[in-house]
Backbone as CSV, one residue per row, in Angstrom:
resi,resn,N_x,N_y,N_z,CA_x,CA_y,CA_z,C_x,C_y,C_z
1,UNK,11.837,-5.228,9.661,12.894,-5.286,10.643,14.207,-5.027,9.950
2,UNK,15.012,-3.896,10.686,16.491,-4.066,10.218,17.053,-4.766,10.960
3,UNK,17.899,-5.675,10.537,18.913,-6.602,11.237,20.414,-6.179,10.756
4,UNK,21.347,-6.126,11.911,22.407,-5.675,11.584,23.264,-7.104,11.634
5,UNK,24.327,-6.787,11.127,24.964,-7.798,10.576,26.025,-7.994,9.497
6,UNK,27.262,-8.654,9.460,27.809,-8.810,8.238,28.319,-7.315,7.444
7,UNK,28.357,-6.372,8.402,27.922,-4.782,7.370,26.845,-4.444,6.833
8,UNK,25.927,-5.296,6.905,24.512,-4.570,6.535,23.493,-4.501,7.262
9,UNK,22.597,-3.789,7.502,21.245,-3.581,7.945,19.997,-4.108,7.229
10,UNK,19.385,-4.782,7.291,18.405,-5.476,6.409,16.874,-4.600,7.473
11,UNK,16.223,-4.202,6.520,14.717,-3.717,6.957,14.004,-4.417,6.172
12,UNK,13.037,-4.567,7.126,12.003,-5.527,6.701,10.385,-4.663,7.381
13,UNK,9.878,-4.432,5.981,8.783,-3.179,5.896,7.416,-4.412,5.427
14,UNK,6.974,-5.021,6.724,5.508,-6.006,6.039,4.624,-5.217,6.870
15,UNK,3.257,-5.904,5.695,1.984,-4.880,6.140,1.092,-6.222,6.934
16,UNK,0.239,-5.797,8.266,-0.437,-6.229,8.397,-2.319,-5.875,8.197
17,UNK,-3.048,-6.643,8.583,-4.598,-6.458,7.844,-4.585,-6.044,9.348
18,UNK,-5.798,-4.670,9.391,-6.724,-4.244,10.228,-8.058,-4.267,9.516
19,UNK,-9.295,-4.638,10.357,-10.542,-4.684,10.068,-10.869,-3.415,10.752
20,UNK,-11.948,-2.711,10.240,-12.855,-1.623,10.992,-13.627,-1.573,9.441
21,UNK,-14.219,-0.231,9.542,-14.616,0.277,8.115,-14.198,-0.525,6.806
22,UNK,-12.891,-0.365,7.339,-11.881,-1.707,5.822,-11.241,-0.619,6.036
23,UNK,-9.882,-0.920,7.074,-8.856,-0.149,7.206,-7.662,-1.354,7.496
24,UNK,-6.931,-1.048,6.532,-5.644,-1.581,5.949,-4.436,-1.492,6.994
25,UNK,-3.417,-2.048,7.273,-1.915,-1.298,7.847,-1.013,-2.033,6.977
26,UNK,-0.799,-0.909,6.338,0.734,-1.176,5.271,1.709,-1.043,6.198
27,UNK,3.203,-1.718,5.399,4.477,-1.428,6.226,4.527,-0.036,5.433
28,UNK,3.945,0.514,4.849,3.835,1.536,4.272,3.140,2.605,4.758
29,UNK,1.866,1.586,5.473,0.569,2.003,6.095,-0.207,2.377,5.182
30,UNK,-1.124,2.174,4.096,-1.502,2.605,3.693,-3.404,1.842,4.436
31,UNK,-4.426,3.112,4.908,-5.303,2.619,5.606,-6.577,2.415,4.233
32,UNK,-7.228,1.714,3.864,-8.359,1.977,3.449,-9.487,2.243,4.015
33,UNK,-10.369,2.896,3.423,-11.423,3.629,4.632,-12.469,3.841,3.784
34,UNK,-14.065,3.130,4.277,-14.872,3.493,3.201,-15.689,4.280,4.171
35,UNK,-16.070,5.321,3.522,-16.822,6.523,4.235,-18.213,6.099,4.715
36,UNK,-19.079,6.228,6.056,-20.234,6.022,5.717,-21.408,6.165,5.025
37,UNK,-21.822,5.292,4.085,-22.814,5.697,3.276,-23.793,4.784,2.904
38,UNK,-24.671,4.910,1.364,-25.162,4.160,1.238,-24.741,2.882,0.705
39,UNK,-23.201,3.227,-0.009,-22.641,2.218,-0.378,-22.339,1.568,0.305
40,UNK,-21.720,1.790,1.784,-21.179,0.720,2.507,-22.365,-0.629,2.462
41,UNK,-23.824,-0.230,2.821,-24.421,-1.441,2.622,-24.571,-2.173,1.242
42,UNK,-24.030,-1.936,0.344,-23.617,-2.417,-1.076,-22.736,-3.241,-1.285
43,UNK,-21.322,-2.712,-1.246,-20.158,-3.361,-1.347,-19.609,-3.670,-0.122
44,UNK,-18.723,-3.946,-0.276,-17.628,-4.657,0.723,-16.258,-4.258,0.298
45,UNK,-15.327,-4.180,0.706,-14.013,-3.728,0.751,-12.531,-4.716,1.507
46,UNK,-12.084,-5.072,0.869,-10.787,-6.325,1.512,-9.594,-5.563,0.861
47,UNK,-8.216,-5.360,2.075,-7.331,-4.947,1.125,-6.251,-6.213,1.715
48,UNK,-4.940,-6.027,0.680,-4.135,-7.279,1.454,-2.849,-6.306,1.248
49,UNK,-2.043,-5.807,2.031,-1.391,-4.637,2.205,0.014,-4.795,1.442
50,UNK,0.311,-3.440,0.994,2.000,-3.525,0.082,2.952,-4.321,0.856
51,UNK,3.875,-5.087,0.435,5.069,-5.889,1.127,6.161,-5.691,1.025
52,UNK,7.328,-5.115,1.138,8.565,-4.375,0.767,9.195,-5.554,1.275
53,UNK,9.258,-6.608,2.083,9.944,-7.358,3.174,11.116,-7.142,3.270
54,UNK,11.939,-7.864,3.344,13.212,-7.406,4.464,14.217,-7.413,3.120
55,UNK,14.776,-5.405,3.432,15.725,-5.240,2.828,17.091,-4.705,3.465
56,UNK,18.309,-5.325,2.580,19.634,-5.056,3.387,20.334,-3.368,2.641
57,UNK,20.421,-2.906,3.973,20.146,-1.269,3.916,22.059,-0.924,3.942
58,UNK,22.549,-0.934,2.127,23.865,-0.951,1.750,24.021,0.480,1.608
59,UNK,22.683,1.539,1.638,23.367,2.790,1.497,22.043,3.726,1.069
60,UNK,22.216,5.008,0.526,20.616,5.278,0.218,20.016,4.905,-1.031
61,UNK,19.199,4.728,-1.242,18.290,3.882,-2.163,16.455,4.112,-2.418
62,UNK,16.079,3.874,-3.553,14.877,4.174,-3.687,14.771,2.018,-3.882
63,UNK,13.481,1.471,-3.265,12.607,0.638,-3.849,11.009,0.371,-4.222
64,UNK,11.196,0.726,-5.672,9.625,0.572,-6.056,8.808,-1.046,-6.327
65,UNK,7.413,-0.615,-5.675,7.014,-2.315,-6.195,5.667,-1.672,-7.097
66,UNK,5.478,-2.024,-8.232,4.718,-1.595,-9.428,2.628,-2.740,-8.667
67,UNK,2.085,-1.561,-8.852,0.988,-2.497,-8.925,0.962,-3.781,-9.523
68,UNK,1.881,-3.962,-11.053,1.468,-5.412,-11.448,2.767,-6.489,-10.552
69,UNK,3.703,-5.834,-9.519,4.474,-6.630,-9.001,5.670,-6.647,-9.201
70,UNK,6.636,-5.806,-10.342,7.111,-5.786,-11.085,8.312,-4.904,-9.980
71,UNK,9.424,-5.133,-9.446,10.384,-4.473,-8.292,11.864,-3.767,-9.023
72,UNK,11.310,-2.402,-8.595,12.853,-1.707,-9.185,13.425,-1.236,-8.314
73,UNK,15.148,-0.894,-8.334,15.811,-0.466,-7.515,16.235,0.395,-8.218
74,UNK,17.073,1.709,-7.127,17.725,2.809,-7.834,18.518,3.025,-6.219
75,UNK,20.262,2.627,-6.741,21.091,2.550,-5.655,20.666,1.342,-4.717
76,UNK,20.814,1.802,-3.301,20.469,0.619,-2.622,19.108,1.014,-2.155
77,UNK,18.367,-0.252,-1.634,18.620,-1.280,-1.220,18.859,-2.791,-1.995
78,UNK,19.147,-3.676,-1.110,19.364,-4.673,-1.555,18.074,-5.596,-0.953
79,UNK,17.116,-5.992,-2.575,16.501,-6.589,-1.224,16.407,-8.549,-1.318
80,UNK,15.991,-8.625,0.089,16.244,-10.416,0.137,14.735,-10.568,0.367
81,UNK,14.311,-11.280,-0.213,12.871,-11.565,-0.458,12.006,-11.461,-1.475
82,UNK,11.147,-11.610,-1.520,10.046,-11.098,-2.828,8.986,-9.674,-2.096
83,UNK,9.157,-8.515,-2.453,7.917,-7.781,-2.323,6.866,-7.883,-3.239
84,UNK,5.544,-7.604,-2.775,4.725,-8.066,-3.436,3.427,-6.554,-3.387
85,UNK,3.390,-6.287,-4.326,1.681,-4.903,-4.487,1.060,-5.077,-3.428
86,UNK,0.558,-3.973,-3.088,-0.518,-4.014,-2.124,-1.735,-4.369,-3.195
87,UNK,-2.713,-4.938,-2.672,-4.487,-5.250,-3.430,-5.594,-5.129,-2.370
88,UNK,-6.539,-4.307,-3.021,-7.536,-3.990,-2.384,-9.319,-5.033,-3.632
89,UNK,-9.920,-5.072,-2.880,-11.103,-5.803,-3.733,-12.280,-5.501,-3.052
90,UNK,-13.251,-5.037,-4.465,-14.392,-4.656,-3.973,-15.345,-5.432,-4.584
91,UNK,-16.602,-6.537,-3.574,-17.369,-7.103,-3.829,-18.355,-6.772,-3.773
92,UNK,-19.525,-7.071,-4.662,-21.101,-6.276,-4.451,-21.746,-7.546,-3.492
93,UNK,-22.423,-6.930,-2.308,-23.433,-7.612,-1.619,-24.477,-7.984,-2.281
94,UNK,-24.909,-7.431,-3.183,-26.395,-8.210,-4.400,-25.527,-6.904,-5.688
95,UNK,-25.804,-7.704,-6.102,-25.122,-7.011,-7.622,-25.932,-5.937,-7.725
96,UNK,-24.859,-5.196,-7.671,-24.998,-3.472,-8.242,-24.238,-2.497,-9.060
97,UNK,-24.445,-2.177,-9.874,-23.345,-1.175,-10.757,-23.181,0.297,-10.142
98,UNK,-22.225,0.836,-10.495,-22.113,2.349,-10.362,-20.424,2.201,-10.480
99,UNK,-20.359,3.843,-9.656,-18.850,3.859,-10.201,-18.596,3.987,-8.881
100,UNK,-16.762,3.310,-8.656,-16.487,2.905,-7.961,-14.951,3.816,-7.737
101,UNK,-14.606,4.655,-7.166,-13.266,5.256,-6.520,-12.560,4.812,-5.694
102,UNK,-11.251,4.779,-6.048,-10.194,4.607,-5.117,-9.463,5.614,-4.699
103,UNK,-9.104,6.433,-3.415,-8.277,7.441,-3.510,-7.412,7.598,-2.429
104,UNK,-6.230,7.549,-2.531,-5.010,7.808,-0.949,-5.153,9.324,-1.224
105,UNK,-4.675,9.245,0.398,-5.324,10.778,0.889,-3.578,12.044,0.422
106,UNK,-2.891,10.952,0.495,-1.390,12.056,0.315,-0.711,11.471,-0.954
107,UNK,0.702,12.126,-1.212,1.316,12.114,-1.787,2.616,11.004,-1.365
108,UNK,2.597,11.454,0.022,3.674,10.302,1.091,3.001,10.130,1.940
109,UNK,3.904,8.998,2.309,3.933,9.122,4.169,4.918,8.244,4.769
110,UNK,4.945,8.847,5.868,6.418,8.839,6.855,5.923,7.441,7.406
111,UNK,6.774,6.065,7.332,6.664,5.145,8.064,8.034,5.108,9.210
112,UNK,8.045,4.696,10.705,8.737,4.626,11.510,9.004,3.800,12.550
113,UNK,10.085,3.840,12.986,10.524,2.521,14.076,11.575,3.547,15.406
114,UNK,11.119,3.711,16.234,12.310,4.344,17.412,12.541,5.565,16.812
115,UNK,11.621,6.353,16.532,11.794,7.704,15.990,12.388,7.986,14.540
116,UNK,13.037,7.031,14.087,13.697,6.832,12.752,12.575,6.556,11.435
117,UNK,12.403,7.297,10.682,11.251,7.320,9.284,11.986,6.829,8.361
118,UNK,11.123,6.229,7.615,11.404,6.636,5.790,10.053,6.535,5.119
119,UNK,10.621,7.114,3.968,9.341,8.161,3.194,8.707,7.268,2.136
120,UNK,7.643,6.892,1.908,7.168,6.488,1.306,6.042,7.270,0.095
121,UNK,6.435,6.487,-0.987,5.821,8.134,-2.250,5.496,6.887,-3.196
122,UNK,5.146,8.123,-4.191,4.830,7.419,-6.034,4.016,5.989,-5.518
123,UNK,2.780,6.354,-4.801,1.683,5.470,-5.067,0.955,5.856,-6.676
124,UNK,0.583,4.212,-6.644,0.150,4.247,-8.156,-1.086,3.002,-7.838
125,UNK,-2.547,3.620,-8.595,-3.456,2.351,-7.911,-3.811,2.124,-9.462
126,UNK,-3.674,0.489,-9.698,-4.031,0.161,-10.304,-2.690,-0.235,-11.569
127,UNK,-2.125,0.572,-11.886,-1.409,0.770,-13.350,0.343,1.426,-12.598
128,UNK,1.538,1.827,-13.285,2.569,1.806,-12.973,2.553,3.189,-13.161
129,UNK,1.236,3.879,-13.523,1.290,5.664,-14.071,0.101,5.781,-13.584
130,UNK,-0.698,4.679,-12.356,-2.098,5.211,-12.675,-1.970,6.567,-11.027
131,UNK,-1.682,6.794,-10.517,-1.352,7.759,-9.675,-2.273,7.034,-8.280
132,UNK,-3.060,8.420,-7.526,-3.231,8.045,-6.285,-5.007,8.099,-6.502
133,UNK,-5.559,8.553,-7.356,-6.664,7.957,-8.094,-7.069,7.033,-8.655
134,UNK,-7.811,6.387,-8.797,-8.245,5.548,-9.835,-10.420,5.009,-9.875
135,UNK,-10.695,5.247,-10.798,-12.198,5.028,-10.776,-12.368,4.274,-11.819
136,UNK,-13.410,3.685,-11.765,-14.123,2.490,-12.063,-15.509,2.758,-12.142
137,UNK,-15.848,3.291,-13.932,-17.019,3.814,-14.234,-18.034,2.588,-14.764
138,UNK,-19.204,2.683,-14.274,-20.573,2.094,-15.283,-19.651,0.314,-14.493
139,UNK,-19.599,-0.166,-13.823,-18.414,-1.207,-13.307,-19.792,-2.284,-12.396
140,UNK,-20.384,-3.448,-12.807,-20.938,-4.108,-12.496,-20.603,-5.050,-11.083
141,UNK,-20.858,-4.909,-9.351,-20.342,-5.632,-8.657,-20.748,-6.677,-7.925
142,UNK,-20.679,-7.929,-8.332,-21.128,-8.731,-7.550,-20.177,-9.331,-6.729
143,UNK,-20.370,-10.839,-6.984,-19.629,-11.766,-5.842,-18.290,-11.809,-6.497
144,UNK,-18.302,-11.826,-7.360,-17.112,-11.771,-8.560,-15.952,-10.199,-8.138
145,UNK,-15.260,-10.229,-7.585,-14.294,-8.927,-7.205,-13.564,-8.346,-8.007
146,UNK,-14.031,-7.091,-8.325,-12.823,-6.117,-8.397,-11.520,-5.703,-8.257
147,UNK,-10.733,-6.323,-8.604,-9.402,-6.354,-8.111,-8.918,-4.663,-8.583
148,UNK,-8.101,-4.522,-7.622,-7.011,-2.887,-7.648,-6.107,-3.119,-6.774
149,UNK,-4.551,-3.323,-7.470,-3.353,-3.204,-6.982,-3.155,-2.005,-6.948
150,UNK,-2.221,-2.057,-5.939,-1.485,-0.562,-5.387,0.116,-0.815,-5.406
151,UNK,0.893,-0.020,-5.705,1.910,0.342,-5.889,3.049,1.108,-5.095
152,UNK,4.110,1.445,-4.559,4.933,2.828,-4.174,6.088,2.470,-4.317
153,UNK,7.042,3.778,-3.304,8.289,3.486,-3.610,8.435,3.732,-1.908
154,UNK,9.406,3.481,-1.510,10.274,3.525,0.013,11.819,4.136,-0.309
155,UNK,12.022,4.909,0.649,13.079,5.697,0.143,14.080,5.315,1.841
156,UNK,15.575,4.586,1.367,15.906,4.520,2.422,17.187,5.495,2.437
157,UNK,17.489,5.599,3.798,18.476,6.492,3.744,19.704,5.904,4.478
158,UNK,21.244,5.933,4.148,22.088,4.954,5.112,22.182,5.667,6.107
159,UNK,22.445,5.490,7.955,22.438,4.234,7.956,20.926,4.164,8.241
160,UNK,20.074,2.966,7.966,18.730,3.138,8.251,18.467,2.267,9.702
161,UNK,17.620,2.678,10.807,17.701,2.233,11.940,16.941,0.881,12.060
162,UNK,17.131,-0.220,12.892,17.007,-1.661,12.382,15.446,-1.744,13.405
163,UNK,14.519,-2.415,12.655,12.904,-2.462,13.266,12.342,-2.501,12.110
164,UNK,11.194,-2.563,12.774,9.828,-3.200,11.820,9.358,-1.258,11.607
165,UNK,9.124,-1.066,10.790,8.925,0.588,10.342,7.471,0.715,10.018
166,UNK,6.309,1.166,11.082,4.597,1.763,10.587,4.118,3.015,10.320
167,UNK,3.137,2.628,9.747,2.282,4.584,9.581,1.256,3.950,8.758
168,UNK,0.673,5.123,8.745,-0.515,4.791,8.006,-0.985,6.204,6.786
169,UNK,-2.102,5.651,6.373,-2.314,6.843,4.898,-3.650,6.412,5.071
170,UNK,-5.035,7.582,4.829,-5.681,6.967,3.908,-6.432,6.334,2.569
171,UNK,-6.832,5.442,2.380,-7.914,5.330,1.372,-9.542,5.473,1.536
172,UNK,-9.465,6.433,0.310,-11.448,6.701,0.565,-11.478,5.729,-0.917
173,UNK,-12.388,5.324,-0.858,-13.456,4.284,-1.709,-14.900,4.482,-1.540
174,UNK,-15.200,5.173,-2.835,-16.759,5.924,-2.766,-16.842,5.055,-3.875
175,UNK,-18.182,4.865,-3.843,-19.215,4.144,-4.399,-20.396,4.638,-5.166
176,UNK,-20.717,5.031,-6.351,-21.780,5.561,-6.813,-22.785,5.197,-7.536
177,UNK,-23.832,4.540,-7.227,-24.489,4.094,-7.903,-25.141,4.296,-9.432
């Protein structure tokens, strides 16, 4: 939500959980999506979505939140809150190994409120360089989870229009025994 106020606009970009396949809604949107296969009866898939929360929108600005959590700014925004990584976790239904993929389908994507976007980029799964890939070879899964943080940046632009801002992306998560 942007809230106006005081001279500033505060946006506030939170993700909520959708269930289906294991499809995600980031304030980012980012969807996870496991393809049908044989893995689906294998693993399992939980994501808990990127959190940007509510930032005060002083002008244009990049904010990144690093898979390990770690929040940088460049210009504005200003933000009031803690953002927090998106995390996704993959559990084995009876322990099984193989290799395990993570992959967003783009490079961006446009999140929006009343026709008004901002761009969301530089996903990173796993690592602060690990990009929009990441696999998980010879990787043993049981009840014990897999953890994979996710990462991006939000790019605001002044003035930015005040609302809760959605979209979505996806994630494929293949499974190989």
């Amino acid at each position: 939500r942007i809230y106006m106020g005081s001279g500033l606009n505060r946006v506030s970009t939170g993700f909520v959980e959708k269930s289906g396949h294991v499809m995600v809604k980031l304030s980012l949107a980012i969807a996870s999506m496991m393809p049908f296969s044989q893995a689906m009866a294998q693993i399992a898939i939980t994501c808990q979505p990127v959190q940007y929360g509510t930032l005060a929108d002083c002008g244009n600005g990049k904010l990144t939140v690093t898979p390990g959590g770690a929040v940088n700014t460049n210009g504005c925004p200003i933000v009031l809150g803690t953002p927090q990584p998106g995390v996704c976790k993959a559990t084995g239904i009876t322990s099984t190994t193989g290799s395990v993929e993570f992959q967003l389908s783009a490079k961006a994507a446009n999140i929006s409120v009343s026709g008004k976007t901002m761009v969301v980029s530089k996903f990173n799964i796993a690592t602060s360089k690990g990009g929009r890939t990441k696999t998980y070879t010879s990787k043993t899964l049981t009840s014990t989870q897999l953890t994979v943080p996710i990462g991006a940046r939000i790019n605001t632009v002044f003035p930015q229009q005040q609302g809760s801002y959605v979209g979505s992306m996806i994630m494929t998560v293949t499974f190989t025994p």
